[in-house]
Short mmCIF file of C-alpha atoms in Angstrom, two decimals:
data_model
loop_
_atom_site.label_atom_id
_atom_site.label_comp_id
_atom_site.label_asym_id
_atom_site.label_seq_id
_atom_site.Cartn_x
_atom_site.Cartn_y
_atom_site.Cartn_z
CA MET F 202 -36.53 61.92 134.31
CA LEU F 203 -35.84 63.38 138.19
CA ASP F 204 -35.63 61.00 140.19
CA PRO F 205 -38.42 61.44 143.12
CA ALA F 206 -36.97 61.41 146.18
CA VAL F 207 -34.27 64.04 143.97
CA ALA F 208 -37.17 65.97 143.52
CA ALA F 209 -39.36 65.90 147.32
CA THR F 210 -35.56 67.16 148.48
CA ARG F 211 -34.90 70.40 145.55
CA LEU F 212 -38.13 71.54 146.17
CA ALA F 213 -38.39 71.40 150.16
CA VAL F 214 -34.07 73.62 149.83
CA ARG F 215 -37.00 75.92 146.68
CA THR F 216 -38.86 76.63 149.09
CA ALA F 217 -37.17 77.46 152.16
CA LEU F 218 -34.46 79.30 150.35
CA SER F 219 -37.86 81.59 148.51
CA ASP F 220 -37.60 84.47 150.56
CA LEU F 221 -34.09 84.93 151.12
CA ALA F 222 -32.81 88.10 148.56
CA ASP F 223 -30.70 86.58 145.20
CA GLY F 224 -27.14 86.98 145.84
CA SER F 225 -27.74 85.70 149.99
CA VAL F 226 -25.04 83.52 151.41
CA VAL F 227 -25.89 80.38 153.18
CA LEU F 228 -24.73 77.63 155.08
CA VAL F 229 -25.53 74.12 155.77
CA ALA F 230 -25.09 72.22 158.79
CA LEU F 231 -23.35 68.88 156.89
CA SER F 232 -22.01 66.14 159.44
CA GLY F 233 -22.14 63.42 156.34
CA GLY F 234 -25.27 61.10 157.30
CA ALA F 235 -27.93 61.63 154.79
CA ASP F 236 -30.19 63.80 156.03
CA SER F 237 -27.11 66.18 155.66
CA LEU F 238 -25.93 64.92 152.65
CA ALA F 239 -28.95 65.54 150.65
CA LEU F 240 -30.40 68.52 152.23
CA ALA F 241 -26.00 69.59 150.98
CA ALA F 242 -26.51 67.70 147.31
CA ALA F 243 -30.38 70.27 147.12
CA THR F 244 -28.71 73.54 148.87
CA ALA F 245 -25.88 73.16 145.82
CA HIS F 246 -28.68 72.94 143.20
CA GLU F 247 -31.23 75.27 144.06
CA ALA F 248 -28.68 78.27 145.01
CA ARG F 249 -26.99 77.72 141.63
CA ALA F 250 -30.50 79.35 140.27
CA ARG F 251 -30.42 81.63 142.47
CA GLY F 252 -27.30 83.25 142.05
CA ILE F 253 -26.68 81.95 146.25
CA ARG F 254 -24.01 81.48 147.50
CA VAL F 255 -24.30 78.46 149.49
CA GLY F 256 -21.52 76.75 152.14
CA ALA F 257 -20.89 73.36 153.70
CA VAL F 258 -20.24 73.09 157.90
CA THR F 259 -18.75 70.50 159.38
CA VAL F 260 -18.46 70.26 163.05
CA ASP F 261 -16.16 67.68 164.79
CA HIS F 262 -16.97 67.43 167.82
CA GLY F 263 -13.72 64.32 168.38
CA LEU F 264 -16.42 61.84 169.96
CA GLN F 265 -15.38 59.28 167.96
CA ASP F 266 -11.88 57.73 167.13
CA GLY F 267 -11.39 59.16 163.89
CA SER F 268 -13.35 61.51 163.65
CA ASP F 269 -10.93 64.08 162.31
CA ARG F 270 -11.26 62.07 158.71
CA ILE F 271 -14.81 61.73 158.86
CA ALA F 272 -15.15 65.34 158.82
CA LEU F 273 -12.52 66.20 156.13
CA ALA F 274 -14.34 63.26 154.02
CA ALA F 275 -18.27 65.39 154.51
CA ALA F 276 -16.29 68.91 153.84
CA ARG F 277 -14.82 66.64 150.05
CA LYS F 278 -18.76 65.77 149.63
CA ALA F 279 -19.08 69.26 149.74
CA ALA F 280 -16.54 70.72 148.06
CA ASP F 281 -17.88 68.46 144.69
CA LEU F 282 -20.88 69.40 145.12
CA GLY F 283 -18.97 73.38 144.35
CA MET F 284 -19.64 74.49 147.84
CA ASP F 285 -17.31 76.04 149.88
CA THR F 286 -16.80 74.41 152.92
CA THR F 287 -15.74 75.18 156.54
CA VAL F 288 -14.74 72.10 158.89
CA VAL F 289 -14.73 73.26 162.64
CA ARG F 290 -13.29 71.21 165.92
CA VAL F 291 -15.71 71.84 169.09
CA ALA F 292 -14.85 70.75 172.54
CA VAL F 293 -18.05 68.94 174.53
CA ASP F 294 -18.09 69.68 178.25
CA GLY F 295 -21.18 71.38 179.03
CA ALA F 296 -23.37 70.99 181.09
CA GLY F 297 -26.54 68.66 180.13
CA GLY F 298 -25.51 64.79 178.98
CA PRO F 299 -23.25 64.43 176.24
CA GLU F 300 -26.38 64.66 174.09
CA ALA F 301 -26.72 68.63 175.55
CA ALA F 302 -23.45 69.86 175.27
CA ALA F 303 -22.74 68.19 171.72
CA ARG F 304 -26.05 70.28 170.39
CA GLU F 305 -24.81 73.46 172.44
CA ALA F 306 -21.11 73.14 171.09
CA ARG F 307 -22.60 72.94 167.08
CA TYR F 308 -25.23 75.30 167.29
CA GLY F 309 -22.30 78.00 168.76
CA ALA F 310 -20.05 76.69 166.18
CA LEU F 311 -22.07 77.27 163.72
CA ARG F 312 -23.38 80.96 164.49
CA ASP F 313 -19.96 82.11 165.01
CA ALA F 314 -19.23 79.99 161.10
CA ALA F 315 -22.50 82.30 159.89
CA ALA F 316 -20.46 86.10 161.05
CA ASP F 317 -17.45 84.89 159.36
CA ALA F 318 -19.55 84.07 155.81
CA GLY F 319 -22.08 86.54 156.06
CA ALA F 320 -24.41 84.61 155.87
CA SER F 321 -27.87 85.21 156.02
CA ALA F 322 -29.48 81.80 157.03
CA VAL F 323 -27.85 78.05 158.11
CA LEU F 324 -30.16 74.77 156.95
CA LEU F 325 -30.33 71.95 159.29
CA GLY F 326 -31.21 68.67 158.09
CA HIS F 327 -34.36 67.68 160.64
CA THR F 328 -36.31 64.96 158.93
CA LEU F 329 -40.26 64.25 159.57
CA ASP F 330 -38.87 61.82 162.09
CA ASP F 331 -36.81 63.78 164.24
CA GLN F 332 -39.72 65.96 165.39
CA ALA F 333 -41.59 63.04 166.05
CA GLU F 334 -38.85 61.81 168.06
CA THR F 335 -38.38 65.33 169.65
CA VAL F 336 -42.48 65.21 170.15
CA LEU F 337 -42.36 62.21 172.05
CA LEU F 338 -39.06 63.39 174.66
CA GLY F 339 -40.22 65.71 175.21
CA LEU F 340 -44.33 63.59 176.57
CA ALA F 341 -41.96 61.64 178.10
CA ARG F 342 -41.03 64.59 180.33
CA GLY F 343 -43.74 66.10 180.47
CA ALA F 344 -42.58 69.26 179.13
CA GLY F 345 -45.37 71.90 177.88
CA ALA F 346 -46.65 72.79 174.41
CA THR F 347 -43.50 74.75 174.40
CA SER F 348 -40.85 71.94 173.84
CA LEU F 349 -44.49 69.54 172.25
CA ALA F 350 -44.30 72.46 169.58
CA GLY F 351 -40.52 70.73 168.46
CA MET F 352 -38.41 72.09 165.85
CA ALA F 353 -39.60 75.49 163.92
CA PRO F 354 -39.66 74.99 159.97
CA SER F 355 -37.74 79.07 160.32
CA ARG F 356 -36.44 80.36 163.38
CA THR F 357 -35.23 84.18 163.42
CA ASP F 358 -32.04 84.42 166.44
CA ASP F 359 -31.79 87.51 168.49
CA ARG F 360 -28.55 88.28 166.10
CA GLY F 361 -30.58 87.97 162.90
CA LEU F 362 -29.88 84.71 161.81
CA ARG F 363 -32.08 82.31 160.06
CA TRP F 364 -32.31 78.52 160.57
CA LEU F 365 -34.09 77.23 158.77
CA ARG F 366 -35.53 73.39 158.19
CA PRO F 367 -36.41 72.45 154.70
CA PHE F 368 -36.70 68.61 155.07
CA LEU F 369 -38.99 68.79 158.71
CA GLY F 370 -42.19 67.85 156.17
CA LEU F 371 -39.83 64.70 154.23
CA ARG F 372 -39.77 61.66 155.47
CA ARG F 373 -35.75 59.57 156.78
CA PRO F 374 -36.48 56.77 154.11
CA VAL F 375 -37.02 60.47 151.52
CA THR F 376 -33.01 61.57 152.35
CA HIS F 377 -31.56 58.03 152.25
CA ASP F 378 -33.38 57.60 148.31
CA ALA F 379 -32.12 61.35 147.25
CA CYS F 380 -28.37 60.01 148.29
CA ALA F 381 -28.34 57.05 146.10
CA ALA F 382 -29.67 58.40 143.24
CA GLN F 383 -27.19 60.83 143.22
CA GLY F 384 -24.22 58.23 144.49
CA LEU F 385 -23.57 60.16 147.28
CA GLU F 386 -22.25 57.77 149.79
CA ALA F 387 -22.78 58.99 152.93
CA TRP F 388 -22.51 58.71 156.46
CA HIS F 389 -23.75 56.61 158.58
CA ASP F 390 -23.07 57.55 162.70
CA PRO F 391 -22.71 54.25 164.84
CA HIS F 392 -23.71 57.22 167.56
CA ASN F 393 -27.51 56.91 165.13
CA VAL F 394 -27.79 53.31 166.31
CA ASP F 395 -26.19 53.67 169.98
CA GLU F 396 -29.51 53.07 172.45
CA ARG F 397 -27.34 55.15 175.85
CA PHE F 398 -29.27 57.82 174.03
CA SER F 399 -32.85 58.62 174.82
CA ARG F 400 -33.34 59.46 171.25
CA VAL F 401 -31.79 56.48 169.88
CA ARG F 402 -34.35 54.18 172.52
CA VAL F 403 -37.30 56.28 170.51
CA ARG F 404 -36.40 55.64 166.86
CA GLU F 405 -35.28 52.14 167.30
CA ARG F 406 -38.05 50.68 170.20
CA ILE F 407 -40.41 53.46 170.72
CA LEU F 408 -42.03 54.49 167.72
CA PRO F 409 -42.14 51.18 165.07
CA VAL F 410 -44.11 50.11 168.34
CA LEU F 411 -46.18 52.46 168.57
CA GLU F 412 -46.69 51.83 164.96
CA ALA F 413 -47.16 48.11 165.13
CA GLU F 414 -50.03 48.43 167.46
CA LEU F 415 -51.38 51.84 166.40
CA GLY F 416 -50.82 52.02 162.67
CA PRO F 417 -49.10 53.79 160.36
CA GLY F 418 -48.64 57.44 160.22
CA ILE F 419 -48.41 58.36 164.27
CA ALA F 420 -45.01 59.81 162.61
CA GLU F 421 -46.70 62.50 159.97
CA ALA F 422 -49.76 62.30 163.78
CA LEU F 423 -46.75 63.72 166.33
CA ALA F 424 -45.14 66.62 163.01
CA ARG F 425 -48.78 67.90 162.86
CA THR F 426 -49.07 68.04 166.71
CA ALA F 427 -45.85 70.64 167.58
CA GLU F 428 -47.56 72.28 164.08
CA GLN F 429 -50.80 72.96 165.70
CA LEU F 430 -48.66 73.80 169.04
CA ARG F 431 -46.55 75.71 167.16
CA GLU F 432 -49.91 78.04 165.95
CA ASP F 433 -50.90 77.61 169.55
CA THR F 434 -47.47 78.92 171.26
CA ALA F 435 -46.97 81.39 168.63
CA ALA F 436 -50.33 83.19 169.86
CA PHE F 437 -49.82 83.29 173.37
CA ALA F 438 -46.33 84.40 172.19
CA GLU F 439 -48.16 87.20 171.00
CA MET F 440 -50.78 87.61 173.94
CA ILE F 441 -47.46 87.49 176.57
CA ASP F 442 -45.90 90.28 174.67
CA GLU F 443 -49.05 93.29 174.38
CA THR F 444 -49.57 92.10 178.41
CA ILE F 445 -46.24 91.87 179.66
CA GLU F 446 -46.12 96.35 178.48
CA ASP F 447 -49.24 97.07 181.13
CA ILE F 448 -48.16 94.45 183.89
CA VAL F 449 -43.71 95.12 183.78
CA GLU F 450 -42.17 97.03 185.49
CA HIS F 451 -38.35 97.48 186.23
CA SER F 452 -37.77 97.27 190.01
CA GLU F 453 -33.90 97.27 191.75
CA ALA F 454 -32.02 94.31 190.45
CA GLY F 455 -34.25 92.59 188.49
CA ILE F 456 -38.17 93.42 187.48
CA ALA F 457 -41.11 93.72 189.23
CA VAL F 458 -45.18 91.96 188.33
CA SER F 459 -48.20 93.10 188.84
CA ALA F 460 -49.62 90.45 191.21
CA ALA F 461 -53.40 91.84 190.65
CA ALA F 462 -53.08 91.63 186.65
CA LEU F 463 -51.17 87.90 186.52
CA ALA F 464 -53.78 87.00 188.88
CA ALA F 465 -56.67 88.42 186.39
CA ASN F 466 -55.41 86.24 183.68
CA PRO F 467 -56.54 82.68 182.82
CA PRO F 468 -53.74 79.57 184.30
CA ALA F 469 -52.09 79.11 180.81
CA LEU F 470 -51.11 82.45 180.30
CA ARG F 471 -50.52 83.78 184.00
CA ASN F 472 -47.41 81.20 183.42
CA ARG F 473 -46.11 81.58 180.41
CA ILE F 474 -45.87 85.26 181.64
CA ILE F 475 -43.71 84.31 184.37
CA ARG F 476 -41.43 82.00 183.25
CA HIS F 477 -40.84 84.17 180.27
CA VAL F 478 -40.78 87.00 182.30
CA VAL F 479 -37.36 84.82 184.27
CA GLN F 480 -36.27 83.67 180.98
CA SER F 481 -36.11 86.95 179.74
CA GLU F 482 -34.55 88.90 182.39
CA PHE F 483 -31.72 85.60 184.56
CA GLY F 484 -31.72 83.35 181.22
CA ILE F 485 -33.53 80.42 183.25
CA ALA F 486 -36.52 77.72 181.74
CA LEU F 487 -38.58 77.79 185.31
CA THR F 488 -39.80 74.01 186.00
CA ARG F 489 -43.54 73.72 186.43
CA VAL F 490 -43.31 73.20 190.53
CA GLN F 491 -41.40 76.60 189.74
CA THR F 492 -43.85 78.41 188.51
CA LEU F 493 -46.32 77.68 189.98
CA GLU F 494 -44.96 78.32 193.01
CA VAL F 495 -44.62 81.89 191.98
CA ALA F 496 -48.16 81.51 190.39
CA ARG F 497 -49.01 81.35 193.94
CA LEU F 498 -47.84 84.20 194.96
CA ALA F 499 -50.26 85.89 193.21
CA THR F 500 -53.76 84.50 193.09
CA GLU F 501 -53.33 82.62 197.08
CA TRP F 502 -51.65 84.90 198.67
CA ALA F 503 -51.28 84.28 202.15
CA GLY F 504 -47.99 86.38 203.48
CA GLN F 505 -44.70 83.48 202.51
CA GLY F 506 -41.79 83.99 202.07
CA PRO F 507 -39.62 84.17 198.96
CA ILE F 508 -39.58 81.09 196.67
CA ASP F 509 -35.44 79.92 196.25
CA LEU F 510 -35.28 79.70 191.92
CA PRO F 511 -32.41 79.11 189.71
CA ALA F 512 -29.86 82.88 189.55
CA CYS F 513 -33.23 84.84 190.87
CA ILE F 514 -35.52 85.10 194.56
CA ALA F 515 -39.30 85.31 193.56
CA ALA F 516 -41.03 87.78 196.52
CA ARG F 517 -44.00 89.75 196.60
CA ARG F 518 -44.23 93.42 198.48
CA GLY F 519 -47.64 95.15 198.58
CA GLY F 520 -49.37 95.15 194.96
CA LEU F 521 -45.40 93.35 193.33
CA ILE F 522 -44.36 89.98 192.76
CA HIS F 523 -40.15 91.76 192.46
CA PHE F 524 -37.84 89.18 190.27
CA THR F 525 -34.26 90.03 192.61
CA ALA F 526 -30.88 88.16 190.90
CA ARG F 527 -29.58 86.27 193.82
CA GLY F 528 -26.87 87.79 195.43
CA ALA F 529 -28.17 91.44 195.06
#
């Protein structure tokens, strides 16, 4: 009889792969931990029935002693499952702290590996617990709905590559049980219990307290919140795309938005339009304070001067708010 945890992981992967063409190439991001190892095993099983070619990519961040050996051990496990394997060493030296820098380096390596393999999708092992932690971290930062929407189960990037998270509906113990049932020995990353990292503190301290004080089901409730906010975000995105066509025009060294049209929109849509325009044109994310200051150029115009923003300057001239690259 098939173990329930193994059955759950396979069903989740089968559902995630359901609209991929037979014969596609997919990659699994494999750290060697229980989540990604259970994902690799389930994907290898489901891929055989569909004629899908599946590979595993292990990213060695070089942040721990022996990380090269850990990466090779993970790759060997994937090879035992019948998967093509790749190990990529990356340098973690970007901005935003070690967690953000490691994430950026990891996703860059996965994108490049997918391009080299001709893969149509990359599968990631994030679970419902990871989603709950993401929502709590967003709440702590005072983030907006886009951030609180958490991780999407399926997302297509600007290269046409799909990022799939089949396990967002599964709790972390399910992946551990699936590995145990299949005789797969998972690696236990010491960083996952290192309380220097904010995500670990959420996992080890905050979520258990919430469960104890408010009752079980907190993680599931946070995940449902993320799902509802993703629906709202998708609706707003469609409204923004429709609105921007009518109120945005290109200007010298930047872009301009109709002040009257911005002012006529409700605050939620107005602020999202401003953030979307700046993100799309200059690749930066405005804070709420910065967004509200720009909005005042439309709603509370009293002749105020230009607003300095990261990478650009916002200024009202006549009926338009111009966003101009710095130094232009």
